[in-house]
PDB file of C-alpha atoms in Angstrom:
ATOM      1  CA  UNK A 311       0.000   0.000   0.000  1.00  0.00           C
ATOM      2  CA  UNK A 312       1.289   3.168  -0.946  1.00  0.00           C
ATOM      3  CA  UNK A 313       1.675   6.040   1.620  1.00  0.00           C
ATOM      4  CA  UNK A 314      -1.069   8.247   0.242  1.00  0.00           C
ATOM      5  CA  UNK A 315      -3.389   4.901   0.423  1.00  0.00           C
ATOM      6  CA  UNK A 316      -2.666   4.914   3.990  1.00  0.00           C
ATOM      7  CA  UNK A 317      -3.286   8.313   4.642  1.00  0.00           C
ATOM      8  CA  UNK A 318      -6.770   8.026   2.751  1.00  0.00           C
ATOM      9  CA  UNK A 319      -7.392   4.989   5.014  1.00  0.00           C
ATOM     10  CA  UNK A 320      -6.223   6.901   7.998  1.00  0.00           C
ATOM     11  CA  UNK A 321      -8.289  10.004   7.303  1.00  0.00           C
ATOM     12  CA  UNK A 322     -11.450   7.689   6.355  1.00  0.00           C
ATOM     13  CA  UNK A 323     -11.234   6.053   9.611  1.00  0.00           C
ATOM     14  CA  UNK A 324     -10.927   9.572  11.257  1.00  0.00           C
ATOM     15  CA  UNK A 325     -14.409  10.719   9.297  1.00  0.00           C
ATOM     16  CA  UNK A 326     -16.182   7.719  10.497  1.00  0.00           C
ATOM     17  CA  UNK A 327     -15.168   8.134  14.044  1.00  0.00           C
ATOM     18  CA  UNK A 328     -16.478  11.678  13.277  1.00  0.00           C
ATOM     19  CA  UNK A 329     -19.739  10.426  12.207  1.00  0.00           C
ATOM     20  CA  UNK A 330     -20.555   8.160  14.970  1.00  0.00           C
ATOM     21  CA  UNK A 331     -19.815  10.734  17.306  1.00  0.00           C
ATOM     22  CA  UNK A 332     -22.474  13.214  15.896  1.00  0.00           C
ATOM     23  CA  UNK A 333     -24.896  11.045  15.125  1.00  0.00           C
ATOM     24  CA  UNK A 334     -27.889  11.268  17.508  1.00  0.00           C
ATOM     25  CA  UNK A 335     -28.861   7.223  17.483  1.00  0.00           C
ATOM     26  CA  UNK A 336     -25.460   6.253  19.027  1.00  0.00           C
ATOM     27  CA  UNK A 337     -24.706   7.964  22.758  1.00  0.00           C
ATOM     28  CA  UNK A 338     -21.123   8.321  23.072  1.00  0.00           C
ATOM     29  CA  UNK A 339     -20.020   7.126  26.580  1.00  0.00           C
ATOM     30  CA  UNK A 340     -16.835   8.397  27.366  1.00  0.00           C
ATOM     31  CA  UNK A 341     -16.669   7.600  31.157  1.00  0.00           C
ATOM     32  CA  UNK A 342     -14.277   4.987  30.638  1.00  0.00           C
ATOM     33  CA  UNK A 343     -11.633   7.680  28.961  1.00  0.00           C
ATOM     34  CA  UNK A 344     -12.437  10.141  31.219  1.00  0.00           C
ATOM     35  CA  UNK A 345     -11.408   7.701  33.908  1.00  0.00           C
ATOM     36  CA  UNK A 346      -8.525   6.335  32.505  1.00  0.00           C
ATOM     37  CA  UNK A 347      -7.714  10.492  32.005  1.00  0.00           C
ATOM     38  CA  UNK A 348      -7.866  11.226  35.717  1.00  0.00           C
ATOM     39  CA  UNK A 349      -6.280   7.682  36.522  1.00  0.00           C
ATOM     40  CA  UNK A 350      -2.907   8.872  34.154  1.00  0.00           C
ATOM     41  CA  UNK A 351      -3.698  12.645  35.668  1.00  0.00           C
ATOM     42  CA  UNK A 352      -3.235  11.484  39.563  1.00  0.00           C
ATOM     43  CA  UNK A 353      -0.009   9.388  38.369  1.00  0.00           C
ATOM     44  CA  UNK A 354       1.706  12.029  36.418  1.00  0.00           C
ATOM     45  CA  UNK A 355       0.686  14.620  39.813  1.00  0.00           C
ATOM     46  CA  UNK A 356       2.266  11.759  42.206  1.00  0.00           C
ATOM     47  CA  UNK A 357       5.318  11.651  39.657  1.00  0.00           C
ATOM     48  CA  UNK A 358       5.636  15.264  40.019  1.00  0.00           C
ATOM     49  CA  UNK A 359       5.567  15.299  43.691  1.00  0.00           C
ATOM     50  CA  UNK A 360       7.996  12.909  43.665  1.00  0.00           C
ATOM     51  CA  UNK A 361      10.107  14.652  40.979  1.00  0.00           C
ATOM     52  CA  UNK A 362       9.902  17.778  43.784  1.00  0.00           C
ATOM     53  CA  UNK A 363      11.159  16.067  47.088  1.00  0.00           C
ATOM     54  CA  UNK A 364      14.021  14.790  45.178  1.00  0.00           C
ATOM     55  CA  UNK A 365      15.458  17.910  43.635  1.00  0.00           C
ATOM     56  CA  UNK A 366      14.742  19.221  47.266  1.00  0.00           C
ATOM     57  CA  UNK A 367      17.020  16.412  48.309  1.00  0.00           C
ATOM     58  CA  UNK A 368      19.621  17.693  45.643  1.00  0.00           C
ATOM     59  CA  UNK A 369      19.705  21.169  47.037  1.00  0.00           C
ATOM     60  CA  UNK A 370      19.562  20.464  50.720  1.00  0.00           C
ATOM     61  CA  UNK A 371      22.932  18.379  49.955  1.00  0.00           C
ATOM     62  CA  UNK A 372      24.067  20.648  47.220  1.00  0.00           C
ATOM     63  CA  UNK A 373      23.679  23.753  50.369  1.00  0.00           C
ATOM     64  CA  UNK A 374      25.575  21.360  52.794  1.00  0.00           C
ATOM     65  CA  UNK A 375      28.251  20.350  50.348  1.00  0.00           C
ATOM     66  CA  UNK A 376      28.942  23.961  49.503  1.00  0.00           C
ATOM     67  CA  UNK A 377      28.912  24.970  53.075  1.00  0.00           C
ATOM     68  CA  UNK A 378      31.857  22.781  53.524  1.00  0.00           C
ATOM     69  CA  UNK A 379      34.171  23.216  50.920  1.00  0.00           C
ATOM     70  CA  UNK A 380      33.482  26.805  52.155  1.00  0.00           C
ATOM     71  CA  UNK A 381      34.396  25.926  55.696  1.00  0.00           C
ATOM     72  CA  UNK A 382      37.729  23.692  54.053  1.00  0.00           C
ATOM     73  CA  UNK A 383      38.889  26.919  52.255  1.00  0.00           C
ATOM     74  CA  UNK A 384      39.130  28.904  54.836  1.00  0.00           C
ATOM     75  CA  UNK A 385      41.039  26.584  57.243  1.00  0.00           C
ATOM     76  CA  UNK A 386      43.232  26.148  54.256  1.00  0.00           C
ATOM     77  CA  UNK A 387      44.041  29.956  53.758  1.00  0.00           C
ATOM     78  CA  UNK A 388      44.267  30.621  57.094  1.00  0.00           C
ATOM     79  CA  UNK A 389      46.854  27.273  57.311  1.00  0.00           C
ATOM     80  CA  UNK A 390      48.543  28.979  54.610  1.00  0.00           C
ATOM     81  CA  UNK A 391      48.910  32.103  56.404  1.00  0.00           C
ATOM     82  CA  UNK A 392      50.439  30.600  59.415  1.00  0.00           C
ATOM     83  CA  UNK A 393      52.861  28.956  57.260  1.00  0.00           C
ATOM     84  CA  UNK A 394      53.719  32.350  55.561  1.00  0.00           C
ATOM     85  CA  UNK A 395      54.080  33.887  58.889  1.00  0.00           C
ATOM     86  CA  UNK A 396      56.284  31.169  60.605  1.00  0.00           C
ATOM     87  CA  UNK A 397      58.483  30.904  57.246  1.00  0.00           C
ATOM     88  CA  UNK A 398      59.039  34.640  57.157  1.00  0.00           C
ATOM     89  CA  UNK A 399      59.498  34.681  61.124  1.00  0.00           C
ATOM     90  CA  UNK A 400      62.115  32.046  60.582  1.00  0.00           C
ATOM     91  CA  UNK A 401      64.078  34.244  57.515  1.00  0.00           C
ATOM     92  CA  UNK A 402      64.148  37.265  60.000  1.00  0.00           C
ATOM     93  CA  UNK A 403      65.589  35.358  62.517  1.00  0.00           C
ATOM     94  CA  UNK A 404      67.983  33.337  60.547  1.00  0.00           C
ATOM     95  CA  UNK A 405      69.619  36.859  58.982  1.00  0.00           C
ATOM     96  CA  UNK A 406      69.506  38.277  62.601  1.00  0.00           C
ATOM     97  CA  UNK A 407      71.501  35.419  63.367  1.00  0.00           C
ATOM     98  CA  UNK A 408      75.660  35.826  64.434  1.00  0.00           C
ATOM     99  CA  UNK A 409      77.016  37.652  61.953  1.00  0.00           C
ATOM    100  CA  UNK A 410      79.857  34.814  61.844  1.00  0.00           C
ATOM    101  CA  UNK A 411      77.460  32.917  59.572  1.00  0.00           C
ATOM    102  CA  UNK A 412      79.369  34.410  56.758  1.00  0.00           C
ATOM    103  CA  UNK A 413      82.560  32.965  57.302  1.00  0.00           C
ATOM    104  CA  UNK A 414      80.935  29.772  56.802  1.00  0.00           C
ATOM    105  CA  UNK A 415      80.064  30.501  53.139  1.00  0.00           C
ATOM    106  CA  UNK A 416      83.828  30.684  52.616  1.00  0.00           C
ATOM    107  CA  UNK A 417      85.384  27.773  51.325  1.00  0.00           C
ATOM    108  CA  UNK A 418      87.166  25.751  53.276  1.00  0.00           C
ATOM    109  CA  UNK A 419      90.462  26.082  52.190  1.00  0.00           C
ATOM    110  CA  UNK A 420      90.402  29.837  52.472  1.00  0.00           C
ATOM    111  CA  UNK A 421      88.958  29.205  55.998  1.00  0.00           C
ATOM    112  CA  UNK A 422      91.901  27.026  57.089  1.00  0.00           C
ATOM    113  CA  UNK A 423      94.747  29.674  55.712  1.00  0.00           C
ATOM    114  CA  UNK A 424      95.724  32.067  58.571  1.00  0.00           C
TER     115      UNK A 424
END
């Protein structure tokens, strides 16, 4: 069957179902529909609900995550700035150190010769 064949046969279908419904010798009962309707309405509105409390999940962990790499980075930088401090507490006090220090960064040999 060719594709316009089916679409004829598809759009004759379509006019009868047309036709029944307008006709006034054949009620149209549509109860069962309209029940299966609400029945796929409450599921999709439970799926949503359920859709909701997880992404609240995701955020109440997202919020707690972030609030700890937040609490990590500072106690990192402020880490960092005690090493800073100590290091640079240490150089001051190493140059402040006896000024003989720079015979030692004579060689040797030159040391040893009166």
């Amino acid at each position: 069957m060719s594709p316009p064949d089916a679409d004829r046969e598809s759009l004759g279908r379509r006019l009868d179902a047309v036709e029944r419904a307008l006709a006034e010798d054949e009620p149209v009962d549509r109860t069962d529909e309209i029940a299966e309707l609400e029945s796929r309405i409450a599921e999709l509105e439970a799926a949503v609900e359920a859709l909701r409390g997880y992404v609240g999940s995701v955020r109440s962990v997202n919020g707690d995550v972030e609030r700890r790499a937040d609490r990590a980075l500072r106690k990192a930088e402020a880490l960092e700035r005690t090493v800073a401090a100590g290091e640079q507490e240490r150089e001051a006090s190493e140059t402040a150190a006896d000024p003989s220090d720079d015979e030692d960064e004579k060689p040797l040999l030159e040391r040893l010769r009166p």
